[in-house]
Coordinates of C-alpha atoms in Angstrom, one line a residue:
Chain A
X1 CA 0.0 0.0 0.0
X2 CA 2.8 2.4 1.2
X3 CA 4.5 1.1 -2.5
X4 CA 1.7 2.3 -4.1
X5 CA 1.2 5.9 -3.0
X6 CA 5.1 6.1 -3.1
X7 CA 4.2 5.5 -6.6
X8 CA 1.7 7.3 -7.2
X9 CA 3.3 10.4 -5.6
X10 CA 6.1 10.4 -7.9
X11 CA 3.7 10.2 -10.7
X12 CA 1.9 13.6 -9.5
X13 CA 5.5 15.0 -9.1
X14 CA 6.7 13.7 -13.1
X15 CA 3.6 14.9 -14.1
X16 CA 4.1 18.8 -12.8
X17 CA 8.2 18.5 -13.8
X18 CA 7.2 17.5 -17.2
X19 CA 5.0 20.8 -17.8
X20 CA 7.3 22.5 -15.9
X21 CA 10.0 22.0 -17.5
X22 CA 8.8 24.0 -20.6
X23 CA 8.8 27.3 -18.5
X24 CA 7.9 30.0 -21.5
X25 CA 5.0 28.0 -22.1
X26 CA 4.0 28.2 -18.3
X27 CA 4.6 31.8 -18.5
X28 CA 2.1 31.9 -21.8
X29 CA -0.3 30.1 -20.4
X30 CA -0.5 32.7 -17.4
X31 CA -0.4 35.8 -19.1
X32 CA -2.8 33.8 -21.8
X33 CA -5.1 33.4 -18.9
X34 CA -5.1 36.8 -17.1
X35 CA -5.9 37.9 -20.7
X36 CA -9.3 35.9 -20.9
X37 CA -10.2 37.0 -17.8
X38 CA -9.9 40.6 -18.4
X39 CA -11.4 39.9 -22.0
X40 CA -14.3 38.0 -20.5
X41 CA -14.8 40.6 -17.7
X42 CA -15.4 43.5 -20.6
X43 CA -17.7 41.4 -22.6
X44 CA -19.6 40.5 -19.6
X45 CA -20.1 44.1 -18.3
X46 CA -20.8 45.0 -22.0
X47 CA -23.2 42.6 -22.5
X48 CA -25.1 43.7 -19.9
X49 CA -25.0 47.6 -21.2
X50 CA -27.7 49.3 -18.7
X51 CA -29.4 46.1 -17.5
X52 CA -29.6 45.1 -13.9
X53 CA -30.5 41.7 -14.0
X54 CA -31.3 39.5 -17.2
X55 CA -33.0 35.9 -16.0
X56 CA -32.4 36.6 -12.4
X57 CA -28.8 37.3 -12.7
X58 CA -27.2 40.3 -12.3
X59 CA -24.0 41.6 -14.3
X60 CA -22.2 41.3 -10.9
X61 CA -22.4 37.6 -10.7
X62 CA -22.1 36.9 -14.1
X63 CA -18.8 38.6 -14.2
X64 CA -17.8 36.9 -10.8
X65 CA -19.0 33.4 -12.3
X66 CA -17.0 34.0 -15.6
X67 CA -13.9 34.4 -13.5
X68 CA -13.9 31.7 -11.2
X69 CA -15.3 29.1 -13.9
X70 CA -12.1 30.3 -15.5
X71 CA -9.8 29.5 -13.2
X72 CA -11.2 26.3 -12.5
X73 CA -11.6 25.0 -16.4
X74 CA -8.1 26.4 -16.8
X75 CA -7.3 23.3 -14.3
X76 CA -9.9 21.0 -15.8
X77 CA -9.9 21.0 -19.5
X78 CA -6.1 21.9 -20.1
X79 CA -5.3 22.2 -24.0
X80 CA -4.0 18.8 -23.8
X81 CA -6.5 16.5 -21.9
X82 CA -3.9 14.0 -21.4
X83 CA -0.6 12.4 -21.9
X84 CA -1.9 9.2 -23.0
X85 CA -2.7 9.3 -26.9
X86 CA 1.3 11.0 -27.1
X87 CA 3.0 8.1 -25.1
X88 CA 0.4 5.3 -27.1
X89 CA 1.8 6.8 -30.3
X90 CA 5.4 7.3 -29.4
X91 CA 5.7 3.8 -27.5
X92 CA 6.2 4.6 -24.5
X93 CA 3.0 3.1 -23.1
X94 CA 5.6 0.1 -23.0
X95 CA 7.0 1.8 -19.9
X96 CA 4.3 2.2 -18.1
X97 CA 2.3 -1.1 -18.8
X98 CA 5.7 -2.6 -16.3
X99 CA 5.6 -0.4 -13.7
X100 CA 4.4 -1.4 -10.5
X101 CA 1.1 0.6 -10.7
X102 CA -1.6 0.7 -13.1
X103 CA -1.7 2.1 -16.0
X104 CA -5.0 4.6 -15.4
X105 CA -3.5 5.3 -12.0
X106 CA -0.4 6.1 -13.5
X107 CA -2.3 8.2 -15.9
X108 CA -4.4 10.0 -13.3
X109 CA -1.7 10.9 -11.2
X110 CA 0.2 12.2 -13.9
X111 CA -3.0 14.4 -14.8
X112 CA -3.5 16.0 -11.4
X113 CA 0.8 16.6 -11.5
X114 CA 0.1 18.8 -14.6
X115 CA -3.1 20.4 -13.1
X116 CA -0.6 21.3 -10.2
X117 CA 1.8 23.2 -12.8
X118 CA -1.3 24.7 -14.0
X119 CA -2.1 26.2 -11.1
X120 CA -0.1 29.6 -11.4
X121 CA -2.9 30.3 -14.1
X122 CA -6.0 29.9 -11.9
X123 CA -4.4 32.0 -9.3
X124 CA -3.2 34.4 -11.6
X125 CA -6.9 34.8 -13.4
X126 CA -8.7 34.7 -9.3
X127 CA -6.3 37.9 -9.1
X128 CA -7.3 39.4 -12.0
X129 CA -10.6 39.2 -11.2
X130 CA -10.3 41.0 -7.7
X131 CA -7.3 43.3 -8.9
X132 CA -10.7 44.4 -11.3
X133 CA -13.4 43.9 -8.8
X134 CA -14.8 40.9 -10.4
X135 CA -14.7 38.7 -7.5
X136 CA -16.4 39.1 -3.8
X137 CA -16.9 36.8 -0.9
X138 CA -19.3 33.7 -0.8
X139 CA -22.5 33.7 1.2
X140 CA -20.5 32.1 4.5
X141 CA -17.8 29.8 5.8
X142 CA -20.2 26.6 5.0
X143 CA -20.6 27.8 1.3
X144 CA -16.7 28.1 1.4
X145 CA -15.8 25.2 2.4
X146 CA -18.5 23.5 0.3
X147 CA -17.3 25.2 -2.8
X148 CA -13.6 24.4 -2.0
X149 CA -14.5 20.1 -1.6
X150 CA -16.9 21.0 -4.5
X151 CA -14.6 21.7 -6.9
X152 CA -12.0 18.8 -6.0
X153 CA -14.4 16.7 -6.8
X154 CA -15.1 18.6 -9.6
X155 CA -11.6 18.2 -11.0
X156 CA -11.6 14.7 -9.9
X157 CA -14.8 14.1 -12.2
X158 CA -13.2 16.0 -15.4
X159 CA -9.7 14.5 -14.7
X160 CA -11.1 10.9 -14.3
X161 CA -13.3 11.4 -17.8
X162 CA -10.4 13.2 -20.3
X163 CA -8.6 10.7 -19.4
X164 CA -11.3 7.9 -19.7
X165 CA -12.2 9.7 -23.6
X166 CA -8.1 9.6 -24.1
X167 CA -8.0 6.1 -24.0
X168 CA -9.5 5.9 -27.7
X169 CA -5.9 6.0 -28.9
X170 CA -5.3 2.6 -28.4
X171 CA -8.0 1.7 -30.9
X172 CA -6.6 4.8 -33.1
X173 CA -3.8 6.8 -33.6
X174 CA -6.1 10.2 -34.7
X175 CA -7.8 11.0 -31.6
X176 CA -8.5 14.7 -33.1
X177 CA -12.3 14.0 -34.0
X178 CA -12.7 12.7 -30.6
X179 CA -11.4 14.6 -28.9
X180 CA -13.3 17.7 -30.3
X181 CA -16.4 16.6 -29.7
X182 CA -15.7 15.8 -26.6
X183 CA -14.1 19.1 -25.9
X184 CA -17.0 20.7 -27.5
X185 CA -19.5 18.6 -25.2
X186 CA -17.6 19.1 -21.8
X187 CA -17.0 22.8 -22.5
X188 CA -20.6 23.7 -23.2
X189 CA -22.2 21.6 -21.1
X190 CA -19.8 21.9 -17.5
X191 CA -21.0 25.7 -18.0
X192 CA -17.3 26.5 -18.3
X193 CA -18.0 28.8 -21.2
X194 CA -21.9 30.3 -20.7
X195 CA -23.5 30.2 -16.9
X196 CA -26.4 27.6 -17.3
X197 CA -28.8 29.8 -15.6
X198 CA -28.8 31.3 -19.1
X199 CA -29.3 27.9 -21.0
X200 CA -32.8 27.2 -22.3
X201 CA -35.3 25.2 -19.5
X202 CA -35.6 22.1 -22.1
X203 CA -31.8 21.8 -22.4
X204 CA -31.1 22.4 -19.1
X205 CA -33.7 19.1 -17.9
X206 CA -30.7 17.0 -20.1
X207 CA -28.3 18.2 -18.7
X208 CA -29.4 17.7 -15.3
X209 CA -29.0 14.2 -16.3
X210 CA -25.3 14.2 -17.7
X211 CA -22.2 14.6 -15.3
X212 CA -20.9 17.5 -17.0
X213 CA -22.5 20.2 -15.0
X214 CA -21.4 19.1 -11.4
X215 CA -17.8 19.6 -12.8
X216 CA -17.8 23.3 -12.7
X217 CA -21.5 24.7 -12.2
X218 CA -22.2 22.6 -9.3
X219 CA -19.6 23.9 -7.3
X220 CA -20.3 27.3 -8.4
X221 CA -23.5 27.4 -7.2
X222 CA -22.4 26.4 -4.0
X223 CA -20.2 29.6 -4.0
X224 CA -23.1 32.1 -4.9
X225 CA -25.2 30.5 -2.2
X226 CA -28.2 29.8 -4.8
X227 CA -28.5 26.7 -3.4
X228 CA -29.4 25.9 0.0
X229 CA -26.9 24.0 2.5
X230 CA -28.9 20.9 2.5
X231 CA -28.6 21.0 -1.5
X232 CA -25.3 21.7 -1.1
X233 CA -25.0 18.5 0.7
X234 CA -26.8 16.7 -2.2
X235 CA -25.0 18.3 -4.8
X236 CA -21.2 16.6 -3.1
X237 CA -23.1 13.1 -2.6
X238 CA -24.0 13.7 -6.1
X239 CA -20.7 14.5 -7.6
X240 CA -19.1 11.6 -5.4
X241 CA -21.6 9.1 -6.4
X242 CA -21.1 10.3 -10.3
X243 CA -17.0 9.8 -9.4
X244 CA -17.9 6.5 -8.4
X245 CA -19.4 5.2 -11.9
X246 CA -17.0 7.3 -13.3
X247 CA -13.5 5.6 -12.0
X248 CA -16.0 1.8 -13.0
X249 CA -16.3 3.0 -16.9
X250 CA -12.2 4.2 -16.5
X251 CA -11.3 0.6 -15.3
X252 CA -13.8 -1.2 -17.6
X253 CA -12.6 0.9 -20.3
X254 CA -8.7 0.4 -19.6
X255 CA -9.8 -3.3 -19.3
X256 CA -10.5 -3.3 -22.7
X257 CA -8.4 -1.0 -24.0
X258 CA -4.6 -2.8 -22.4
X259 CA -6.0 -6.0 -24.0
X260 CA -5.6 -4.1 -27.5
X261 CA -2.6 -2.2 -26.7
X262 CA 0.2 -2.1 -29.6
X263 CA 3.4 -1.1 -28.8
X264 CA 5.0 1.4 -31.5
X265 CA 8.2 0.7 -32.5
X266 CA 8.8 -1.5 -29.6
Chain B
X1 CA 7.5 28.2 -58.0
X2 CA 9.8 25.7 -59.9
X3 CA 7.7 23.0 -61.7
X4 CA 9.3 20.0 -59.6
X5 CA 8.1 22.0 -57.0
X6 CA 4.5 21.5 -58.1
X7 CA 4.8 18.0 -59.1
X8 CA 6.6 17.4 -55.4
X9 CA 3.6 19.0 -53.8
X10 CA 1.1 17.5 -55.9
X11 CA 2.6 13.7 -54.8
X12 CA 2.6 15.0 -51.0
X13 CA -1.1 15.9 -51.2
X14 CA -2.1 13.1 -53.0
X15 CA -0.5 11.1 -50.2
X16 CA -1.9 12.5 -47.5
X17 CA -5.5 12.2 -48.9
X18 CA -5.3 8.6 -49.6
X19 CA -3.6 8.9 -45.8
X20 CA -7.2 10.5 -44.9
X21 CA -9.6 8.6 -46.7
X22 CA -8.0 4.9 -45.6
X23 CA -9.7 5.1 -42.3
X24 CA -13.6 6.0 -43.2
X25 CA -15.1 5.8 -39.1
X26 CA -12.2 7.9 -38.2
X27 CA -12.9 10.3 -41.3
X28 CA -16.3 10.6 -40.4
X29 CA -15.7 11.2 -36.4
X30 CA -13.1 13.6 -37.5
X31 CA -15.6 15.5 -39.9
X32 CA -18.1 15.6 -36.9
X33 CA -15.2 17.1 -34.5
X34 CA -14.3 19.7 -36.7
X35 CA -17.8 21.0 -36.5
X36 CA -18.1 20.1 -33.2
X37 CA -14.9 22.3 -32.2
X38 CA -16.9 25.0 -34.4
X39 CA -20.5 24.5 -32.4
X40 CA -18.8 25.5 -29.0
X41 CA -18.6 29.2 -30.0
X42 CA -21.9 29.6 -31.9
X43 CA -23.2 28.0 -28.4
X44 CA -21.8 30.5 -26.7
X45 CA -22.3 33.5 -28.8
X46 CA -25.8 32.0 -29.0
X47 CA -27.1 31.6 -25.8
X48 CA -25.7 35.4 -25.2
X49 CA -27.7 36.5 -27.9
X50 CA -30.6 34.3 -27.0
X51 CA -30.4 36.2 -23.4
X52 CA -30.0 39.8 -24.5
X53 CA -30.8 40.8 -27.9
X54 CA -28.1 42.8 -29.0
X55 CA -24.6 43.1 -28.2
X56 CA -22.6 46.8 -28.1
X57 CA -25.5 48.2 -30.2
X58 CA -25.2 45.2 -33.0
X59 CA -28.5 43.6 -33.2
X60 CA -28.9 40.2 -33.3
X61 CA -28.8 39.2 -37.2
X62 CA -25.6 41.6 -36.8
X63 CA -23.7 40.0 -34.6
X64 CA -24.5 36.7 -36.3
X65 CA -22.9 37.9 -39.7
X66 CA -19.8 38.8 -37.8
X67 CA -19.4 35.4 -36.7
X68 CA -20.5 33.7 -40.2
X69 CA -17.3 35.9 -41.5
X70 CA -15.4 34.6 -38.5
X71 CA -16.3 30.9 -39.2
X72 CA -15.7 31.4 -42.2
X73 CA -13.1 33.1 -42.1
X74 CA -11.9 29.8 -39.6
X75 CA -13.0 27.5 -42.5
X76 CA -10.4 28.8 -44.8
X77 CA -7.5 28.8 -42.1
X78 CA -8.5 25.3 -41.1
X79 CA -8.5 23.5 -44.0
X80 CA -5.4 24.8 -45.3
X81 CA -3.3 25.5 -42.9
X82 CA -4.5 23.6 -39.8
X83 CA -1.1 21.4 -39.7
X84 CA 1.3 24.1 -38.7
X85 CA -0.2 23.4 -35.3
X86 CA 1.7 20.1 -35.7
X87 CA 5.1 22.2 -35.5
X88 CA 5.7 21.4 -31.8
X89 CA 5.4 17.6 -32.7
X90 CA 7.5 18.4 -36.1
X91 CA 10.3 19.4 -34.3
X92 CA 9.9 17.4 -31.1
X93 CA 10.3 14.1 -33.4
X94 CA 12.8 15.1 -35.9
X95 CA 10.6 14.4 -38.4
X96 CA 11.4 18.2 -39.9
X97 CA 14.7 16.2 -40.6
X98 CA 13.5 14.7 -43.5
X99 CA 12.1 18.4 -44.7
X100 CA 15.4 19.5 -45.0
X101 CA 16.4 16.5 -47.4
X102 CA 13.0 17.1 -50.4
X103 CA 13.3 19.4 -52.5
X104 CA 9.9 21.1 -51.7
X105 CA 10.2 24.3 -49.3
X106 CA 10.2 23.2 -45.3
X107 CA 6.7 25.2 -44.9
X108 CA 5.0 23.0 -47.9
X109 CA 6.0 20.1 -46.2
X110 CA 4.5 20.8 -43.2
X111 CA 1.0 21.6 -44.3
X112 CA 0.5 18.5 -46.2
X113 CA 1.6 16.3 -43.3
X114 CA -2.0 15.3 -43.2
X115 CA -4.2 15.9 -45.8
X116 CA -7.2 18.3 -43.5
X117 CA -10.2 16.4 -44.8
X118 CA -11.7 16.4 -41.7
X119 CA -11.9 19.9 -41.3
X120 CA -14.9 19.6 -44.2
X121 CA -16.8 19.6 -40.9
X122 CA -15.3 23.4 -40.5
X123 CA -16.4 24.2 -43.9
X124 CA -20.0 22.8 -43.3
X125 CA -20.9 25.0 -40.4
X126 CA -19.5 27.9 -41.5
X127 CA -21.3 27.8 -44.6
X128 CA -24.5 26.9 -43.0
X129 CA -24.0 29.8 -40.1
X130 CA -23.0 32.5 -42.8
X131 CA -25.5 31.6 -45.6
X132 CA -28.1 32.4 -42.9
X133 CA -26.3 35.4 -41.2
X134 CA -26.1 37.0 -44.3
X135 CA -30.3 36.3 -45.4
X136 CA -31.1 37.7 -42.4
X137 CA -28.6 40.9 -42.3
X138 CA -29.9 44.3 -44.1
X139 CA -26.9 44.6 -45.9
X140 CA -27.9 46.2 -49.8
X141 CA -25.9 44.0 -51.8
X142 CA -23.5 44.9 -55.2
X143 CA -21.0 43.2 -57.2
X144 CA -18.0 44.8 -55.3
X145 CA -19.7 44.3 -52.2
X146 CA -20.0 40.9 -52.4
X147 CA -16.7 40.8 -53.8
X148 CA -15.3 42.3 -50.7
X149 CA -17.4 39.5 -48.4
X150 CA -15.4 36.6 -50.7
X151 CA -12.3 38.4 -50.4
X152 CA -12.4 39.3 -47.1
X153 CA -13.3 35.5 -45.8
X154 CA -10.0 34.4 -47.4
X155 CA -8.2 37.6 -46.0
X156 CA -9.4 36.6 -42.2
X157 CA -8.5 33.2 -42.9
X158 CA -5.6 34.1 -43.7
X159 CA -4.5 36.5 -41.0
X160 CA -5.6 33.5 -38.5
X161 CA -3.0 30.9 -40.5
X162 CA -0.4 33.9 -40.0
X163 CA -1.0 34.2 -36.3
X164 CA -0.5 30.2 -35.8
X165 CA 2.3 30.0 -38.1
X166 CA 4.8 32.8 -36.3
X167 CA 3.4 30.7 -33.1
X168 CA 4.6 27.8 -35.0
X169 CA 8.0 29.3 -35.9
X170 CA 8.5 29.8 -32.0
X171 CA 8.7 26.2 -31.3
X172 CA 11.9 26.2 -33.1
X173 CA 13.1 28.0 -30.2
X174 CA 10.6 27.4 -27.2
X175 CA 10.1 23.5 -27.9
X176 CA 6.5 23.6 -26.7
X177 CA 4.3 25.9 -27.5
X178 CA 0.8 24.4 -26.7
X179 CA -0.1 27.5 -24.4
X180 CA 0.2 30.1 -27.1
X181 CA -1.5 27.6 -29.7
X182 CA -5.0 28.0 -27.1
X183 CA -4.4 31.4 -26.4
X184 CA -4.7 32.3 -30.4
X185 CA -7.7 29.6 -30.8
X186 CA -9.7 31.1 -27.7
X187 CA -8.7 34.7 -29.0
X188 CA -9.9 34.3 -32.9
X189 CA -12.6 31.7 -31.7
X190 CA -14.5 33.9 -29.1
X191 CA -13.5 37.2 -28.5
X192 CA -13.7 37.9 -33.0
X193 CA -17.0 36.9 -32.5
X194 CA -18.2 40.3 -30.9
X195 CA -18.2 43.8 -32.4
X196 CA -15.0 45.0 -31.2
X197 CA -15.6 48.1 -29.7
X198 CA -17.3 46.9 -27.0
X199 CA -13.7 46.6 -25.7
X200 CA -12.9 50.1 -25.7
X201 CA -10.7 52.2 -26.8
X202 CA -7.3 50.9 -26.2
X203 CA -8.1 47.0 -26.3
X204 CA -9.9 47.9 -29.3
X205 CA -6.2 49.6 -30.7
X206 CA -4.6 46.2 -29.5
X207 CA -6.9 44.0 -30.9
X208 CA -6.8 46.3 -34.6
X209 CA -2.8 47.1 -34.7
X210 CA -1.2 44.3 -32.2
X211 CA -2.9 41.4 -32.7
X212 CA -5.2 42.0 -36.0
X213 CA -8.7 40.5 -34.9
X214 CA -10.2 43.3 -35.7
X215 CA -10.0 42.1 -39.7
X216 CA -11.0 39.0 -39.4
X217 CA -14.1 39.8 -39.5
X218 CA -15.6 43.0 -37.2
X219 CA -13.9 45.6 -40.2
X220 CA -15.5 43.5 -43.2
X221 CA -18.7 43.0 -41.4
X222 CA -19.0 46.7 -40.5
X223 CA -18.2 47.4 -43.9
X224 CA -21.0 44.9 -45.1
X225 CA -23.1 46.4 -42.4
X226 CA -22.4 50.0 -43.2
X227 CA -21.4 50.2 -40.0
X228 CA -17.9 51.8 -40.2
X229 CA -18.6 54.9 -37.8
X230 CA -18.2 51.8 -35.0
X231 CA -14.6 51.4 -35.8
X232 CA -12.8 53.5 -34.1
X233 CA -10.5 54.2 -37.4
X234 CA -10.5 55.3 -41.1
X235 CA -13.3 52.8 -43.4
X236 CA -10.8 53.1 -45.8
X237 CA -8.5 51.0 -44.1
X238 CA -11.5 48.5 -43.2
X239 CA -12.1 48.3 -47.4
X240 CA -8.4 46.9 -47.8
X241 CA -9.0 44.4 -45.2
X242 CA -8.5 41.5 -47.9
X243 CA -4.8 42.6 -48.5
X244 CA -3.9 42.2 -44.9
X245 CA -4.4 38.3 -44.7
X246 CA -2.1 37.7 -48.0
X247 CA 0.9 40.2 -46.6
X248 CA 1.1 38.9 -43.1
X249 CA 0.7 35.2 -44.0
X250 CA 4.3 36.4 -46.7
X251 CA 5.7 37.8 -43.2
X252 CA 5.0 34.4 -41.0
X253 CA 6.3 32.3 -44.1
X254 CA 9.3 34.3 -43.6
X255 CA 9.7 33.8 -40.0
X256 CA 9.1 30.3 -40.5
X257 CA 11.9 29.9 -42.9
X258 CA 14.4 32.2 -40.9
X259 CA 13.0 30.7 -37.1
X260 CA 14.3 27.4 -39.0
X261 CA 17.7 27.9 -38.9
X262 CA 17.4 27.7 -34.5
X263 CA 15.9 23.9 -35.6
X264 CA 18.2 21.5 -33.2
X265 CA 17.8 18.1 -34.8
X266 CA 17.1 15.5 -31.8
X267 CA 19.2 12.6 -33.6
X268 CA 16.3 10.6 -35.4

């Protein structure tokens, strides 16, 4: 067991040295960040021209949700989902089908290692926001402190399915199509891009039903205190329960997938 | 362009398609992601203008026609140009090795790695989003005018393929350049999608003389629009929008060819 998380933490810590090793692009990726913020800030303020509210929501909190679902997608849905489809095509899944831990652990870790490096970004976009008065307080401590187990589980959610969706490179070596769509799907439908208090009632009953929401709106909610502290409660046993089936299609799908692995040029 | 040249590039196309078109499924998928990657934008510009109407003064069926041009204008860059994203990897592998050995120009090479059928699904969309936009939009139509619309597509697609191709030209130095690739993406891909003055004066500047959204598709569609008291600058300069896609992509070429020479070959 002790073997294993010693594993596993060196994973998390290959995974950060690997993106930060390339330190320009950290750097872009920061100022790349702060730049969306401050763009998404004017549009949203703009947007709202001489408006108070539009559907209940008020051009302060639309600007506060645009920021902080920034920062957290920024850690979510990085450019590159995941390592995987790179070390299927280069070989080097090879490597890590013989180390002592499993491949999607492996994987996982590695993910969360990056997410680390990524984390200069988030920060840097959370300052932007109050540096321009985009961000305030949440309701209380409880909403806090909700939001904050919220979101891991959040991350843990989108971590667990990129890399689930990555795993269609060991049936095929173009995972662009793929991995649009699902780029496309996650993206519109986590609310990382457009709050869903905005999305249509019809669409919103679907996606209710679809795990995408509890990645980054759920936990927002929380934050805004639109939701009361017993829903709050509901909303974490929901995005646990979700990780739960999540981590069973992962396995069942790295099952499936190792049985069909080809080594390149090995 | 010397006629070996051409036959050269014809082979390296040729290859690539029959590349494309071995694997159908993964064609198809790849045709759906391509619009896909498309949708997420006119989901979000949508729902915005679902929810209020009009955006800095641009009604709705305005707005729209900016982002048909944009998509568009995305169409053009995509399917042409789409591989020098694949610089990074280019380099990474030494496969830009083997460009220095064919006698077709290093550039060339590099956009026919993969032949881009699968950004049909681009091509689609954009079609479908500015054949609508531009039924909808007042816009009092005359042979130069609609000449300028053409014009002005392949001009913003072009500007787009410049910006990704100096980004390109950077990983000759910088190694990895995957940051700057999704900064330029979510730039062009959201933020051309609104009238630009919304941004105010000086992001408006940036966004007309720094980085040249601003002609990818606000300056043509104000100009469609008669809108050109919104820009901020002469209308003159928004009618020879389609000459500033053609002379930046010569500029990013150029860096290209001289950001080359940095190319450290890894052994392969």
């Amino acid at each position: 067991m002790r073997a294993a998380l010693r594993g596993t933490a060196a994973m998390v810590r290959l995974g950060a040295q690997s993106a930060l090793h390339f330190r320009v692009n950290v750097g872009i990726s920061v100022v790349g960040a702060c730049l969306q913020a401050v763009l998404l800030i004017v549009v949203w303020r703009n947007v709202y021209a001489n408006r108070q509210t539009v559907q209940g929501v008020g051009v302060d909190i639309a600007v506060q949700y645009a920021i902080l679902s920034l920062a957290v997608a920024h850690l979510a849905l990085p450019f590159r989902l995941s390592s995987l489809p790179e070390r299927v095509r280069q070989g080097a899944i090879a490597t890590d089908v013989i180390r002592p831990i499993g491949v999607t652990s492996q994987n996982l870790a590695h993910s969360v290692g990056e997410a680390a490096a990524a984390l200069p970004g988030s920060v840097a976009v959370l300052i932007v926001g109050c540096a321009l008065d985009g961000i305030s307080a949440p309701r209380d401590l409880w909403a806090a402190g909700f939001f904050v187990l919220s979101v891991g589980l959040g991350l843990l959610m989108a971590w667990t399915m990129n890399l689930t969706v990555s795993m269609v490179a060991f049936w095929t070596t173009d995972t662009r199509g793929t991995f649009y769509i699902y780029r496309t799907l996650a993206t519109f439908c986590s609310g990382a891009i457009v709050p869903l208090w905005f999305i249509p009632e019809w669409l919103a009953h679907m996606l209710n039903a679809l795990p995408f929401r509890l990645q980054i709106f759920a936990p927002l909610e929380i934050w805004f205190g639109q939701v009361t502290y017993d829903h709050s409660k509901q909303l974490l046993i929901q995005q646990a329960s979700w990780l739960a089936v999540l981590f069973l299609l992962l396995h069942l799908v790295a099952r499936r997938a190792l049985r069909v692995v080809v080594v390149n040029g090995g | 362009m010397a006629a070996s040249t051409l036959t050269a590039l014809r082979v390296l196309i040729r290859l690539s398609l029959a590349t494309e078109l071995q694997y159908r499924v993964n064609l198809l998928q790849s045709l759906i992601g391509g619009a896909a990657a498309q949708a997420t934008q006119l989901l979000f510009i949508g729902v915005i203008l679902t929810s209020f109407g009009a955006i800095g003064g641009w009604s709705a069926s305005e707005v729209m026609l900016l982002v048909g041009l944009r998509m568009a204008a995305h169409a053009i860059y995509a399917f042409f140009f789409r591989r020098v994203i694949d610089n990074d990897r280019v380099v990474h592998t030494g496969e830009f090795d083997r460009y220095l050995l064919r006698p077709v120009p290093a550039f060339l090479q590099l956009l026919t790695r993969q032949f881009n059928l699968q950004q049909l699904g681009d091509i689609f969309i954009a079609a479908a989003v500015l054949g609508v936009a531009v039924r909808n939009a007042s816009i009092d139509w005359t042979f130069g005018l609609a000449l300028f619309c053409g014009a002005s597509v392949i001009g913003g697609g072009l500007i787009e393929a410049s910006l990704q191709t100096i980004r390109a030209a950077a990983a000759f130095r910088l190694a990895n350049t995957d940051a700057l690739i999704g900064t330029i993406d979510s730039l062009v891909g959201t933020y051309s999608n609104f009238p630009l003055q919304i941004f105010g004066g000086f992001a408006s500047a940036f966004f007309t003389f720094a980085v040249p959204l601003a002609f990818i598709a606000w300056a043509p569609a104000a100009i469609l629009l008669n809108r050109s008291a919104d820009l901020g600058f002469p209308a003159e300069i928004a009618w020879s929008t389609p000459a500033f896609g053609p002379i930046l992509m010569m500029l990013a070429v150029t860096v290209y060819h001289l950001e080359s020479r940095h190319y450290s070959s890894p052994g392969s």
